[in-house]
PDB file of C-alpha atoms in Angstrom:
ATOM      1  CA  UNK A   1     -53.639 -64.612  97.042  1.00 49.00           C
ATOM      2  CA  UNK A   2     -54.918 -63.788  93.836  1.00 60.00           C
ATOM      3  CA  UNK A   3     -51.149 -63.234  92.369  1.00 59.00           C
ATOM      4  CA  UNK A   4     -50.098 -66.639  94.483  1.00 64.00           C
ATOM      5  CA  UNK A   5     -53.165 -68.606  92.500  1.00 61.00           C
ATOM      6  CA  UNK A   6     -51.065 -66.924  89.213  1.00 62.00           C
ATOM      7  CA  UNK A   7     -47.893 -68.645  89.677  1.00 63.00           C
ATOM      8  CA  UNK A   8     -49.168 -72.022  90.649  1.00 70.00           C
ATOM      9  CA  UNK A   9     -50.934 -72.534  87.271  1.00 74.00           C
ATOM     10  CA  UNK A  10     -48.129 -70.582  85.446  1.00 78.00           C
ATOM     11  CA  UNK A  11     -44.996 -72.728  86.887  1.00 79.00           C
ATOM     12  CA  UNK A  12     -46.186 -76.264  85.465  1.00 82.00           C
ATOM     13  CA  UNK A  13     -47.102 -74.507  82.542  1.00 82.00           C
ATOM     14  CA  UNK A  14     -44.449 -73.286  81.799  1.00 81.00           C
ATOM     15  CA  UNK A  15     -42.927 -76.113  82.545  1.00 81.00           C
ATOM     16  CA  UNK A  16     -44.740 -78.338  79.991  1.00 81.00           C
ATOM     17  CA  UNK A  17     -43.508 -75.848  77.158  1.00 81.00           C
ATOM     18  CA  UNK A  18     -39.951 -76.502  78.055  1.00 77.00           C
ATOM     19  CA  UNK A  19     -40.039 -80.401  77.793  1.00 73.00           C
ATOM     20  CA  UNK A  20     -42.165 -80.347  74.551  1.00 76.00           C
ATOM     21  CA  UNK A  21     -39.256 -77.424  72.865  1.00 70.00           C
ATOM     22  CA  UNK A  22     -36.535 -79.337  74.225  1.00 67.00           C
ATOM     23  CA  UNK A  23     -38.400 -82.325  72.524  1.00 62.00           C
ATOM     24  CA  UNK A  24     -38.409 -80.834  69.537  1.00 59.00           C
ATOM     25  CA  UNK A  25     -34.724 -80.014  69.088  1.00 56.00           C
ATOM     26  CA  UNK A  26     -33.604 -83.561  68.045  1.00 59.00           C
ATOM     27  CA  UNK A  27     -35.953 -83.540  65.338  1.00 59.00           C
ATOM     28  CA  UNK A  28     -34.646 -80.404  63.437  1.00 58.00           C
ATOM     29  CA  UNK A  29     -32.422 -82.239  61.428  1.00 59.00           C
ATOM     30  CA  UNK A  30     -35.450 -84.064  59.403  1.00 70.00           C
ATOM     31  CA  UNK A  31     -37.368 -81.456  59.297  1.00 72.00           C
ATOM     32  CA  UNK A  32     -37.138 -79.805  55.552  1.00 74.00           C
ATOM     33  CA  UNK A  33     -34.930 -77.155  54.501  1.00 76.00           C
ATOM     34  CA  UNK A  34     -37.544 -74.916  54.966  1.00 78.00           C
ATOM     35  CA  UNK A  35     -38.722 -75.507  57.798  1.00 75.00           C
ATOM     36  CA  UNK A  36     -35.218 -75.139  59.539  1.00 74.00           C
ATOM     37  CA  UNK A  37     -34.120 -78.284  59.038  1.00 75.00           C
ATOM     38  CA  UNK A  38     -30.446 -78.919  57.889  1.00 77.00           C
ATOM     39  CA  UNK A  39     -29.599 -79.172  54.094  1.00 81.00           C
ATOM     40  CA  UNK A  40     -28.999 -82.230  51.958  1.00 81.00           C
ATOM     41  CA  UNK A  41     -25.543 -80.815  50.852  1.00 85.00           C
ATOM     42  CA  UNK A  42     -24.958 -81.134  54.961  1.00 82.00           C
ATOM     43  CA  UNK A  43     -22.496 -84.165  56.083  1.00 82.00           C
ATOM     44  CA  UNK A  44     -24.013 -86.932  57.701  1.00 79.00           C
ATOM     45  CA  UNK A  45     -23.514 -87.196  61.912  1.00 74.00           C
ATOM     46  CA  UNK A  46     -21.025 -89.775  62.785  1.00 72.00           C
ATOM     47  CA  UNK A  47     -22.550 -92.747  64.309  1.00 70.00           C
ATOM     48  CA  UNK A  48     -20.587 -92.192  67.409  1.00 70.00           C
ATOM     49  CA  UNK A  49     -19.475 -88.445  68.410  1.00 67.00           C
ATOM     50  CA  UNK A  50     -16.657 -90.028  70.583  1.00 71.00           C
ATOM     51  CA  UNK A  51     -15.511 -93.001  72.180  1.00 75.00           C
ATOM     52  CA  UNK A  52     -13.482 -92.681  75.450  1.00 79.00           C
ATOM     53  CA  UNK A  53     -10.213 -94.600  75.580  1.00 78.00           C
ATOM     54  CA  UNK A  54     -10.161 -97.727  77.143  1.00 83.00           C
ATOM     55  CA  UNK A  55      -7.902 -97.247  80.424  1.00 86.00           C
ATOM     56  CA  UNK A  56      -7.207-100.528  81.304  1.00 89.00           C
ATOM     57  CA  UNK A  57      -5.478-101.309  77.368  1.00 87.00           C
ATOM     58  CA  UNK A  58      -1.653-100.548  77.823  1.00 87.00           C
ATOM     59  CA  UNK A  59      -0.669 -97.815  75.845  1.00 84.00           C
ATOM     60  CA  UNK A  60       0.692 -97.937  72.281  1.00 82.00           C
ATOM     61  CA  UNK A  61       4.172 -97.681  71.649  1.00 86.00           C
ATOM     62  CA  UNK A  62       5.524 -94.482  70.028  1.00 82.00           C
ATOM     63  CA  UNK A  63       6.926 -94.478  66.233  1.00 87.00           C
ATOM     64  CA  UNK A  64       9.475 -91.110  66.867  1.00 87.00           C
ATOM     65  CA  UNK A  65      12.346 -91.601  68.764  1.00 89.00           C
ATOM     66  CA  UNK A  66      13.611 -89.922  71.402  1.00 88.00           C
ATOM     67  CA  UNK A  67      15.991 -86.425  70.809  1.00 90.00           C
ATOM     68  CA  UNK A  68      19.295 -86.788  71.317  1.00 94.00           C
ATOM     69  CA  UNK A  69      21.732 -84.104  73.200  1.00 95.00           C
ATOM     70  CA  UNK A  70      22.478 -82.429  70.271  1.00 96.00           C
ATOM     71  CA  UNK A  71      19.010 -82.112  68.595  1.00 95.00           C
ATOM     72  CA  UNK A  72      17.730 -81.070  71.824  1.00 95.00           C
ATOM     73  CA  UNK A  73      20.467 -77.723  72.340  1.00 96.00           C
ATOM     74  CA  UNK A  74      19.834 -77.311  68.689  1.00 96.00           C
ATOM     75  CA  UNK A  75      16.170 -76.629  69.209  1.00 96.00           C
ATOM     76  CA  UNK A  76      17.009 -74.920  72.621  1.00 97.00           C
ATOM     77  CA  UNK A  77      18.678 -72.339  70.905  1.00 96.00           C
ATOM     78  CA  UNK A  78      16.497 -71.780  67.877  1.00 97.00           C
ATOM     79  CA  UNK A  79      13.525 -71.235  70.667  1.00 96.00           C
ATOM     80  CA  UNK A  80      15.961 -68.986  72.804  1.00 97.00           C
ATOM     81  CA  UNK A  81      16.481 -66.852  69.655  1.00 96.00           C
ATOM     82  CA  UNK A  82      13.033 -66.841  68.800  1.00 96.00           C
ATOM     83  CA  UNK A  83      11.692 -65.335  71.943  1.00 95.00           C
ATOM     84  CA  UNK A  84      14.331 -62.910  71.709  1.00 93.00           C
ATOM     85  CA  UNK A  85      13.455 -61.981  67.741  1.00 92.00           C
ATOM     86  CA  UNK A  86       9.470 -61.464  69.478  1.00 92.00           C
ATOM     87  CA  UNK A  87      10.784 -59.433  72.403  1.00 90.00           C
ATOM     88  CA  UNK A  88      12.686 -56.929  70.095  1.00 88.00           C
ATOM     89  CA  UNK A  89       9.449 -57.082  67.497  1.00 89.00           C
ATOM     90  CA  UNK A  90       7.127 -56.291  70.587  1.00 89.00           C
ATOM     91  CA  UNK A  91       9.387 -53.490  72.123  1.00 86.00           C
ATOM     92  CA  UNK A  92      12.292 -52.185  69.372  1.00 81.00           C
ATOM     93  CA  UNK A  93      14.857 -50.745  70.867  1.00 77.00           C
ATOM     94  CA  UNK A  94      14.602 -46.909  71.305  1.00 83.00           C
ATOM     95  CA  UNK A  95      16.270 -45.265  68.604  1.00 85.00           C
ATOM     96  CA  UNK A  96      19.972 -43.734  68.701  1.00 87.00           C
ATOM     97  CA  UNK A  97      20.788 -40.658  70.542  1.00 88.00           C
ATOM     98  CA  UNK A  98      20.940 -37.764  67.685  1.00 88.00           C
ATOM     99  CA  UNK A  99      25.152 -37.119  66.727  1.00 87.00           C
ATOM    100  CA  UNK A 100      26.162 -34.088  68.959  1.00 86.00           C
ATOM    101  CA  UNK A 101      26.934 -31.137  67.313  1.00 86.00           C
ATOM    102  CA  UNK A 102      29.764 -29.793  65.323  1.00 84.00           C
ATOM    103  CA  UNK A 103      32.202 -28.428  67.256  1.00 80.00           C
ATOM    104  CA  UNK A 104      32.813 -24.730  66.114  1.00 75.00           C
ATOM    105  CA  UNK A 105      36.594 -24.754  65.253  1.00 70.00           C
ATOM    106  CA  UNK A 106      36.535 -20.722  64.342  1.00 61.00           C
ATOM    107  CA  UNK A 107      37.109 -17.835  66.641  1.00 60.00           C
ATOM    108  CA  UNK A 108      35.030 -15.150  66.474  1.00 62.00           C
ATOM    109  CA  UNK A 109      35.661 -12.246  64.755  1.00 60.00           C
ATOM    110  CA  UNK A 110      37.656  -9.383  67.384  1.00 58.00           C
ATOM    111  CA  UNK A 111      34.276  -7.142  68.493  1.00 56.00           C
ATOM    112  CA  UNK A 112      34.997  -3.430  67.939  1.00 55.00           C
ATOM    113  CA  UNK A 113      33.789  -2.057  70.928  1.00 56.00           C
ATOM    114  CA  UNK A 114      34.667  -4.687  73.917  1.00 58.00           C
ATOM    115  CA  UNK A 115      35.104  -1.669  76.221  1.00 58.00           C
ATOM    116  CA  UNK A 116      31.351  -0.694  75.616  1.00 61.00           C
ATOM    117  CA  UNK A 117      30.318  -3.947  76.201  1.00 62.00           C
ATOM    118  CA  UNK A 118      31.870  -4.610  79.642  1.00 65.00           C
ATOM    119  CA  UNK A 119      30.447  -1.075  81.015  1.00 71.00           C
ATOM    120  CA  UNK A 120      26.805  -2.179  79.836  1.00 73.00           C
ATOM    121  CA  UNK A 121      27.036  -4.970  81.912  1.00 73.00           C
ATOM    122  CA  UNK A 122      28.352  -3.207  85.174  1.00 74.00           C
ATOM    123  CA  UNK A 123      25.529  -0.912  84.819  1.00 77.00           C
ATOM    124  CA  UNK A 124      22.801  -3.848  84.634  1.00 73.00           C
ATOM    125  CA  UNK A 125      24.234  -5.101  87.627  1.00 72.00           C
ATOM    126  CA  UNK A 126      24.548  -1.938  89.625  1.00 72.00           C
ATOM    127  CA  UNK A 127      20.432  -1.554  88.607  1.00 72.00           C
ATOM    128  CA  UNK A 128      19.704  -4.924  89.650  1.00 67.00           C
ATOM    129  CA  UNK A 129      21.541  -4.275  93.096  1.00 67.00           C
ATOM    130  CA  UNK A 130      19.763  -0.560  93.511  1.00 64.00           C
ATOM    131  CA  UNK A 131      16.068  -2.263  92.626  1.00 63.00           C
ATOM    132  CA  UNK A 132      16.559  -5.221  95.497  1.00 62.00           C
ATOM    133  CA  UNK A 133      17.419  -2.359  98.515  1.00 61.00           C
ATOM    134  CA  UNK A 134      14.797  -0.466  97.813  1.00 60.00           C
ATOM    135  CA  UNK A 135      12.196  -1.028 100.268  1.00 61.00           C
ATOM    136  CA  UNK A 136       8.771  -1.260  98.830  1.00 61.00           C
ATOM    137  CA  UNK A 137       5.853   1.697 100.086  1.00 60.00           C
ATOM    138  CA  UNK A 138       2.564   1.397  98.877  1.00 60.00           C
ATOM    139  CA  UNK A 139       2.047   4.689  96.554  1.00 64.00           C
ATOM    140  CA  UNK A 140      -1.630   5.373  98.188  1.00 63.00           C
ATOM    141  CA  UNK A 141      -2.168   4.616 101.837  1.00 61.00           C
ATOM    142  CA  UNK A 142      -5.284   1.985 101.814  1.00 67.00           C
ATOM    143  CA  UNK A 143      -8.772   2.431 103.108  1.00 70.00           C
ATOM    144  CA  UNK A 144      -9.823   0.385 106.240  1.00 72.00           C
ATOM    145  CA  UNK A 145     -12.112  -2.624 105.424  1.00 72.00           C
ATOM    146  CA  UNK A 146     -15.432  -1.478 105.769  1.00 77.00           C
ATOM    147  CA  UNK A 147     -17.772  -3.543 108.515  1.00 77.00           C
ATOM    148  CA  UNK A 148     -20.225  -6.230 106.686  1.00 74.00           C
ATOM    149  CA  UNK A 149     -23.422  -5.284 108.830  1.00 65.00           C
TER     150      UNK A 149
END
């Protein structure tokens, strides 16, 4: 109950303060510069800020003549080229791929031991095959799992 009484007295006081402040807003241009007014070098306000055009008045005639077909086509082509230039500036094309490495035309010198290299390859293949065929057997028997409790 006490809170409502405060609200009912505070609301009209706040509304009165708002009215006072908005009434003073139009007089700030009359105040001296030291008190927050406009400086003397500020331009004067126009007498009428904006006038609405008369709806019933006829439109004035244009001074410029409309474009003919050749001028229209030239302007359209200019716009297309400008659009393409802007698109290329925004998204430049990717750089060209690097050139392929030069082809090796010189033949390798003959190796002195071609038979050794061939036998080493055969031995490596045989060891790989034998490793694949061997069964995997654990080295030590694993202990049975312990009960938790």
